[in-house]
Amino acid sequence: MHISIDNNGISLVDAPPGRLRADPDANQSHPRESYVYAHLDQDGNIFYIGKGAGRRAWSDDRHPLWHRYVERRTGGKYEVKVLIEGLSADEAERLESQWLAQEVATLVNWINMARRSDYGAIDQFRRLRNANRALAQLARELEKDAPAQAAEKYAAAIAAIAEYAFIKFELDLVGDLIDDENAEFGFSGDLAILERYTMVLVKLGRAPEAKAAIKDYIAKYKRDQSRSSFEKMYARVEKALRKA
């Protein structure tokens, strides 16, 4: 027997130590005061935990990962379940954190202190990215007096983006959903490096090389193509080609 705390007070229940259980008497349509709630898929699996008051549990004002899961994996159908009600705001926040930790492997919650990440992969990503950006900074310092050398270093920096752009460091369901996004929209690279590289090539009168570099880059990092800075860079190179 173990202790359970719900709206009716403290009781003894048959449950694993420390495992939270939903209050069976919680009002499922008009929860009182602050409350903690879950979203469940059609198989009854919890995929989102939240806290709120009023009609928050039924709102679709959510993170893009929530929308991706609901649209792609539940067909837009899910159940709202009030786990416990009648709480103060502080109590709801505390219990939400406990539920988030308990169900972490199957949740889409982006804001979750218990969300599991591969910290070794994160460190590797940051180390490689920072080293590459240092190389790009060195190239920038050469732009004025040695633009050809700057172009060589920028080219090397662009090649090195692949060493860190594809590193995966989010785990569990969040990681799976990010993989889905990357498969659909492509990866992001380090667009600022390409911008400087193409600027230098244009100044050197090598606009065709700049256009080829853009084509090669987007083949790997398709998501960057939707950025406004990409459109400006592309227009600048096209203008240089027309003048050539």
mmCIF file of C-alpha atoms in Angstrom:
data_model
loop_
_atom_site.group_PDB
_atom_site.id
_atom_site.type_symbol
_atom_site.label_atom_id
_atom_site.label_comp_id
_atom_site.label_asym_id
_atom_site.label_seq_id
_atom_site.Cartn_x
_atom_site.Cartn_y
_atom_site.Cartn_z
ATOM 1 C CA MET A 1 0.000 0.000 0.000
ATOM 2 C CA HIS A 2 1.165 3.511 -0.806
ATOM 3 C CA ILE A 3 0.041 7.060 -0.132
ATOM 4 C CA SER A 4 -1.976 8.912 -2.793
ATOM 5 C CA ILE A 5 -2.855 12.614 -2.639
ATOM 6 C CA ASP A 6 -5.875 13.880 -4.575
ATOM 7 C CA ASN A 7 -8.773 16.295 -4.163
ATOM 8 C CA ASN A 8 -10.258 14.100 -1.455
ATOM 9 C CA GLY A 9 -7.135 14.206 0.677
ATOM 10 C CA ILE A 10 -4.637 11.489 1.550
ATOM 11 C CA SER A 11 -5.390 7.807 1.065
ATOM 12 C CA LEU A 12 -3.681 4.419 0.744
ATOM 13 C CA VAL A 13 -3.714 2.816 -2.704
ATOM 14 C CA ASP A 14 -2.180 -0.141 -4.505
ATOM 15 C CA ALA A 15 0.301 1.621 -6.798
ATOM 16 C CA PRO A 16 4.059 1.667 -7.434
ATOM 17 C CA PRO A 17 5.954 3.972 -5.064
ATOM 18 C CA GLY A 18 5.887 7.556 -6.232
ATOM 19 C CA ARG A 19 3.788 6.916 -9.339
ATOM 20 C CA LEU A 20 1.139 9.551 -9.927
ATOM 21 C CA ARG A 21 -2.416 8.518 -10.645
ATOM 22 C CA ALA A 22 -5.258 10.595 -12.025
ATOM 23 C CA ASP A 23 -8.021 11.552 -9.618
ATOM 24 C CA PRO A 24 -11.051 9.518 -10.777
ATOM 25 C CA ASP A 25 -13.398 12.179 -9.381
ATOM 26 C CA ALA A 26 -11.863 15.137 -11.239
ATOM 27 C CA ASN A 27 -14.433 17.125 -13.208
ATOM 28 C CA GLN A 28 -13.729 16.359 -16.872
ATOM 29 C CA SER A 29 -15.712 19.218 -18.385
ATOM 30 C CA HIS A 30 -15.419 22.167 -15.992
ATOM 31 C CA PRO A 31 -12.393 21.663 -13.726
ATOM 32 C CA ARG A 32 -12.218 23.817 -10.612
ATOM 33 C CA GLU A 33 -9.495 26.419 -10.074
ATOM 34 C CA SER A 34 -6.037 25.446 -11.354
ATOM 35 C CA TYR A 35 -5.610 21.908 -12.612
ATOM 36 C CA VAL A 36 -3.245 19.498 -14.366
ATOM 37 C CA TYR A 37 -4.404 17.787 -17.545
ATOM 38 C CA ALA A 38 -3.247 15.347 -20.205
ATOM 39 C CA HIS A 39 -3.861 14.826 -23.899
ATOM 40 C CA LEU A 40 -4.217 11.183 -24.918
ATOM 41 C CA ASP A 41 -4.119 9.588 -28.350
ATOM 42 C CA GLN A 42 -6.728 7.126 -29.586
ATOM 43 C CA ASP A 43 -4.871 4.244 -27.932
ATOM 44 C CA GLY A 44 -5.025 5.971 -24.558
ATOM 45 C CA ASN A 45 -1.350 6.977 -24.521
ATOM 46 C CA ILE A 46 -0.508 10.292 -22.868
ATOM 47 C CA PHE A 47 1.388 12.529 -25.291
ATOM 48 C CA TYR A 48 1.047 15.925 -23.599
ATOM 49 C CA ILE A 49 0.891 17.189 -20.012
ATOM 50 C CA GLY A 50 -0.115 20.708 -19.058
ATOM 51 C CA LYS A 51 -1.507 22.891 -16.322
ATOM 52 C CA GLY A 52 -4.002 25.697 -16.505
ATOM 53 C CA ALA A 53 -7.325 27.153 -15.516
ATOM 54 C CA GLY A 54 -10.606 27.655 -17.304
ATOM 55 C CA ARG A 55 -10.572 26.165 -20.823
ATOM 56 C CA ARG A 56 -6.792 25.943 -21.240
ATOM 57 C CA ALA A 57 -6.831 22.135 -21.588
ATOM 58 C CA TRP A 58 -9.042 22.422 -24.685
ATOM 59 C CA SER A 59 -7.002 25.132 -26.420
ATOM 60 C CA ASP A 60 -4.996 24.350 -29.563
ATOM 61 C CA ASP A 61 -2.570 27.231 -28.990
ATOM 62 C CA ARG A 62 0.400 24.853 -28.801
ATOM 63 C CA HIS A 63 4.008 24.310 -29.821
ATOM 64 C CA PRO A 64 4.554 23.168 -33.446
ATOM 65 C CA LEU A 65 5.605 19.705 -32.219
ATOM 66 C CA TRP A 66 2.173 19.267 -30.603
ATOM 67 C CA HIS A 67 0.481 20.175 -33.882
ATOM 68 C CA ARG A 68 2.731 17.822 -35.848
ATOM 69 C CA TYR A 69 1.888 14.923 -33.539
ATOM 70 C CA VAL A 70 -1.847 15.621 -33.533
ATOM 71 C CA GLU A 71 -2.074 16.142 -37.288
ATOM 72 C CA ARG A 72 0.270 13.367 -38.415
ATOM 73 C CA ARG A 73 -0.164 10.678 -35.768
ATOM 74 C CA THR A 74 -3.648 11.039 -34.311
ATOM 75 C CA GLY A 75 -5.518 12.267 -37.360
ATOM 76 C CA GLY A 76 -6.558 15.312 -35.365
ATOM 77 C CA LYS A 77 -8.348 13.201 -32.750
ATOM 78 C CA TYR A 78 -7.306 13.156 -29.114
ATOM 79 C CA GLU A 79 -8.833 13.057 -25.641
ATOM 80 C CA VAL A 80 -8.501 15.728 -22.966
ATOM 81 C CA LYS A 81 -8.250 14.278 -19.468
ATOM 82 C CA VAL A 82 -8.182 16.333 -16.288
ATOM 83 C CA LEU A 83 -5.747 14.580 -13.965
ATOM 84 C CA ILE A 84 -6.363 16.638 -10.846
ATOM 85 C CA GLU A 85 -8.258 19.868 -10.125
ATOM 86 C CA GLY A 86 -8.928 22.341 -7.351
ATOM 87 C CA LEU A 87 -5.284 23.335 -7.003
ATOM 88 C CA SER A 88 -3.488 26.569 -6.320
ATOM 89 C CA ALA A 89 -1.270 27.834 -9.141
ATOM 90 C CA ASP A 90 1.834 26.695 -7.234
ATOM 91 C CA GLU A 91 0.398 23.234 -6.596
ATOM 92 C CA ALA A 92 -0.512 22.862 -10.265
ATOM 93 C CA GLU A 93 2.996 23.832 -11.333
ATOM 94 C CA ARG A 94 4.575 21.343 -8.929
ATOM 95 C CA LEU A 95 2.307 18.466 -9.932
ATOM 96 C CA GLU A 96 2.686 19.263 -13.630
ATOM 97 C CA SER A 97 6.458 18.915 -13.238
ATOM 98 C CA GLN A 98 6.019 15.536 -11.563
ATOM 99 C CA TRP A 99 3.705 14.286 -14.301
ATOM 100 C CA LEU A 100 6.087 15.569 -16.981
ATOM 101 C CA ALA A 101 8.939 13.613 -15.415
ATOM 102 C CA GLN A 102 6.837 10.474 -15.049
ATOM 103 C CA GLU A 103 5.616 10.386 -18.669
ATOM 104 C CA VAL A 104 8.646 12.012 -20.326
ATOM 105 C CA ALA A 105 9.401 9.280 -22.889
ATOM 106 C CA THR A 106 6.046 9.635 -24.669
ATOM 107 C CA LEU A 107 5.514 13.398 -24.432
ATOM 108 C CA VAL A 108 5.710 16.082 -27.101
ATOM 109 C CA ASN A 109 6.189 18.844 -24.510
ATOM 110 C CA TRP A 110 9.053 21.081 -25.613
ATOM 111 C CA ILE A 111 9.162 23.024 -22.345
ATOM 112 C CA ASN A 112 9.926 20.196 -19.957
ATOM 113 C CA MET A 113 12.800 20.199 -17.484
ATOM 114 C CA ALA A 114 12.706 16.393 -17.534
ATOM 115 C CA ARG A 115 13.060 16.179 -21.333
ATOM 116 C CA ARG A 116 15.902 13.821 -22.163
ATOM 117 C CA SER A 117 18.718 14.926 -24.426
ATOM 118 C CA ASP A 118 22.052 13.468 -25.455
ATOM 119 C CA TYR A 119 24.332 15.931 -23.684
ATOM 120 C CA GLY A 120 27.438 14.404 -25.206
ATOM 121 C CA ALA A 121 25.999 15.085 -28.652
ATOM 122 C CA ILE A 122 25.094 18.641 -27.620
ATOM 123 C CA ASP A 123 28.660 19.267 -26.463
ATOM 124 C CA GLN A 124 30.026 17.849 -29.714
ATOM 125 C CA PHE A 125 27.663 20.026 -31.756
ATOM 126 C CA ARG A 126 28.651 23.194 -29.919
ATOM 127 C CA ARG A 127 32.359 22.420 -30.060
ATOM 128 C CA LEU A 128 32.360 21.766 -33.803
ATOM 129 C CA ARG A 129 30.061 24.678 -34.609
ATOM 130 C CA ASN A 130 32.074 27.123 -32.525
ATOM 131 C CA ALA A 131 35.332 25.991 -34.119
ATOM 132 C CA ASN A 132 33.833 26.421 -37.571
ATOM 133 C CA ARG A 133 32.482 29.862 -36.771
ATOM 134 C CA ALA A 134 35.945 30.825 -35.564
ATOM 135 C CA LEU A 135 37.268 29.776 -38.982
ATOM 136 C CA ALA A 136 34.575 31.885 -40.651
ATOM 137 C CA GLN A 137 35.549 34.846 -38.482
ATOM 138 C CA LEU A 138 39.160 34.448 -39.589
ATOM 139 C CA ALA A 139 37.960 34.451 -43.193
ATOM 140 C CA ARG A 140 36.029 37.638 -42.590
ATOM 141 C CA GLU A 141 39.136 39.354 -41.251
ATOM 142 C CA LEU A 142 40.866 38.518 -44.547
ATOM 143 C CA GLU A 143 38.102 39.840 -46.806
ATOM 144 C CA LYS A 144 39.518 43.334 -47.285
ATOM 145 C CA ASP A 145 43.209 42.622 -47.856
ATOM 146 C CA ALA A 146 43.176 39.008 -49.070
ATOM 147 C CA PRO A 147 39.728 38.197 -50.512
ATOM 148 C CA ALA A 148 40.923 35.121 -52.419
ATOM 149 C CA GLN A 149 42.287 33.614 -49.198
ATOM 150 C CA ALA A 150 39.067 34.552 -47.438
ATOM 151 C CA ALA A 151 37.099 32.687 -50.105
ATOM 152 C CA GLU A 152 39.212 29.565 -49.561
ATOM 153 C CA LYS A 153 38.588 29.632 -45.833
ATOM 154 C CA TYR A 154 34.865 30.220 -46.308
ATOM 155 C CA ALA A 155 34.740 27.238 -48.660
ATOM 156 C CA ALA A 156 36.428 25.103 -46.007
ATOM 157 C CA ALA A 157 33.988 26.359 -43.372
ATOM 158 C CA ILE A 158 30.989 25.491 -45.545
ATOM 159 C CA ALA A 159 32.340 21.974 -46.058
ATOM 160 C CA ALA A 160 32.764 21.617 -42.287
ATOM 161 C CA ILE A 161 29.113 22.440 -41.555
ATOM 162 C CA ALA A 162 28.247 18.813 -42.320
ATOM 163 C CA GLU A 163 30.303 17.726 -39.308
ATOM 164 C CA TYR A 164 27.710 19.154 -36.899
ATOM 165 C CA ALA A 165 24.504 20.031 -38.768
ATOM 166 C CA PHE A 166 23.197 16.450 -38.731
ATOM 167 C CA ILE A 167 24.002 15.602 -35.106
ATOM 168 C CA LYS A 168 20.918 14.376 -33.242
ATOM 169 C CA PHE A 169 20.663 15.278 -29.573
ATOM 170 C CA GLU A 170 16.949 15.136 -28.730
ATOM 171 C CA LEU A 171 15.672 11.746 -27.551
ATOM 172 C CA ASP A 172 12.315 10.005 -27.073
ATOM 173 C CA LEU A 173 9.174 11.219 -28.873
ATOM 174 C CA VAL A 174 10.452 14.789 -29.216
ATOM 175 C CA GLY A 175 13.498 13.460 -31.055
ATOM 176 C CA ASP A 176 11.308 11.336 -33.329
ATOM 177 C CA LEU A 177 9.142 14.329 -34.235
ATOM 178 C CA ILE A 178 12.180 16.469 -34.990
ATOM 179 C CA ASP A 179 13.442 13.672 -37.240
ATOM 180 C CA ASP A 180 10.083 13.782 -39.036
ATOM 181 C CA GLU A 181 10.411 17.549 -39.507
ATOM 182 C CA ASN A 182 13.932 17.221 -40.859
ATOM 183 C CA ALA A 183 12.819 14.541 -43.298
ATOM 184 C CA GLU A 184 10.037 16.800 -44.570
ATOM 185 C CA PHE A 185 11.634 20.246 -44.500
ATOM 186 C CA GLY A 186 15.337 19.430 -44.546
ATOM 187 C CA PHE A 187 18.118 20.446 -42.185
ATOM 188 C CA SER A 188 19.504 23.870 -41.368
ATOM 189 C CA GLY A 189 23.172 24.608 -41.865
ATOM 190 C CA ASP A 190 25.025 27.818 -41.042
ATOM 191 C CA LEU A 191 23.632 30.267 -43.555
ATOM 192 C CA ALA A 192 25.660 33.271 -42.400
ATOM 193 C CA ILE A 193 28.835 31.555 -43.619
ATOM 194 C CA LEU A 194 27.368 31.034 -47.081
ATOM 195 C CA GLU A 195 26.245 34.662 -47.201
ATOM 196 C CA ARG A 196 29.776 35.944 -46.580
ATOM 197 C CA TYR A 197 31.259 33.418 -49.011
ATOM 198 C CA THR A 198 28.992 34.474 -51.872
ATOM 199 C CA MET A 199 29.640 38.155 -51.162
ATOM 200 C CA VAL A 200 33.382 37.593 -51.470
ATOM 201 C CA LEU A 201 32.989 35.557 -54.658
ATOM 202 C CA VAL A 202 30.864 38.287 -56.239
ATOM 203 C CA LYS A 203 33.463 40.916 -55.339
ATOM 204 C CA LEU A 204 36.113 38.719 -56.943
ATOM 205 C CA GLY A 205 34.064 38.561 -60.145
ATOM 206 C CA ARG A 206 33.217 34.897 -59.573
ATOM 207 C CA ALA A 207 29.431 35.105 -59.489
ATOM 208 C CA PRO A 208 28.920 31.748 -61.289
ATOM 209 C CA GLU A 209 30.857 30.058 -58.469
ATOM 210 C CA ALA A 210 28.646 31.834 -55.952
ATOM 211 C CA LYS A 211 25.512 30.487 -57.614
ATOM 212 C CA ALA A 212 26.980 26.983 -57.720
ATOM 213 C CA ALA A 213 27.855 27.240 -54.027
ATOM 214 C CA ILE A 214 24.261 28.186 -53.225
ATOM 215 C CA LYS A 215 22.949 25.208 -55.201
ATOM 216 C CA ASP A 216 25.281 22.784 -53.427
ATOM 217 C CA TYR A 217 24.434 24.248 -50.018
ATOM 218 C CA ILE A 218 20.663 24.003 -50.457
ATOM 219 C CA ALA A 219 20.971 20.401 -51.608
ATOM 220 C CA LYS A 220 22.185 19.646 -48.059
ATOM 221 C CA TYR A 221 20.433 22.297 -45.960
ATOM 222 C CA LYS A 222 17.068 22.751 -47.621
ATOM 223 C CA ARG A 223 15.368 24.372 -44.640
ATOM 224 C CA ASP A 224 17.529 27.497 -44.925
ATOM 225 C CA GLN A 225 15.966 28.216 -48.307
ATOM 226 C CA SER A 226 12.847 29.587 -46.584
ATOM 227 C CA ARG A 227 14.753 32.295 -44.716
ATOM 228 C CA SER A 228 14.473 35.900 -45.846
ATOM 229 C CA SER A 229 18.249 36.292 -45.700
ATOM 230 C CA PHE A 230 18.580 33.459 -48.224
ATOM 231 C CA GLU A 231 16.276 35.250 -50.648
ATOM 232 C CA LYS A 232 18.323 38.448 -50.373
ATOM 233 C CA MET A 233 21.574 36.562 -50.913
ATOM 234 C CA TYR A 234 20.196 34.735 -53.935
ATOM 235 C CA ALA A 235 18.894 37.983 -55.456
ATOM 236 C CA ARG A 236 22.291 39.610 -54.947
ATOM 237 C CA VAL A 237 24.060 36.805 -56.801
ATOM 238 C CA GLU A 238 21.502 36.819 -59.625
ATOM 239 C CA LYS A 239 21.987 40.561 -60.027
ATOM 240 C CA ALA A 240 25.747 40.071 -60.273
ATOM 241 C CA LEU A 241 25.262 37.397 -62.938
ATOM 242 C CA ARG A 242 23.101 39.703 -65.037
ATOM 243 C CA LYS A 243 25.776 42.380 -64.918
ATOM 244 C CA ALA A 244 28.542 39.988 -65.909
#
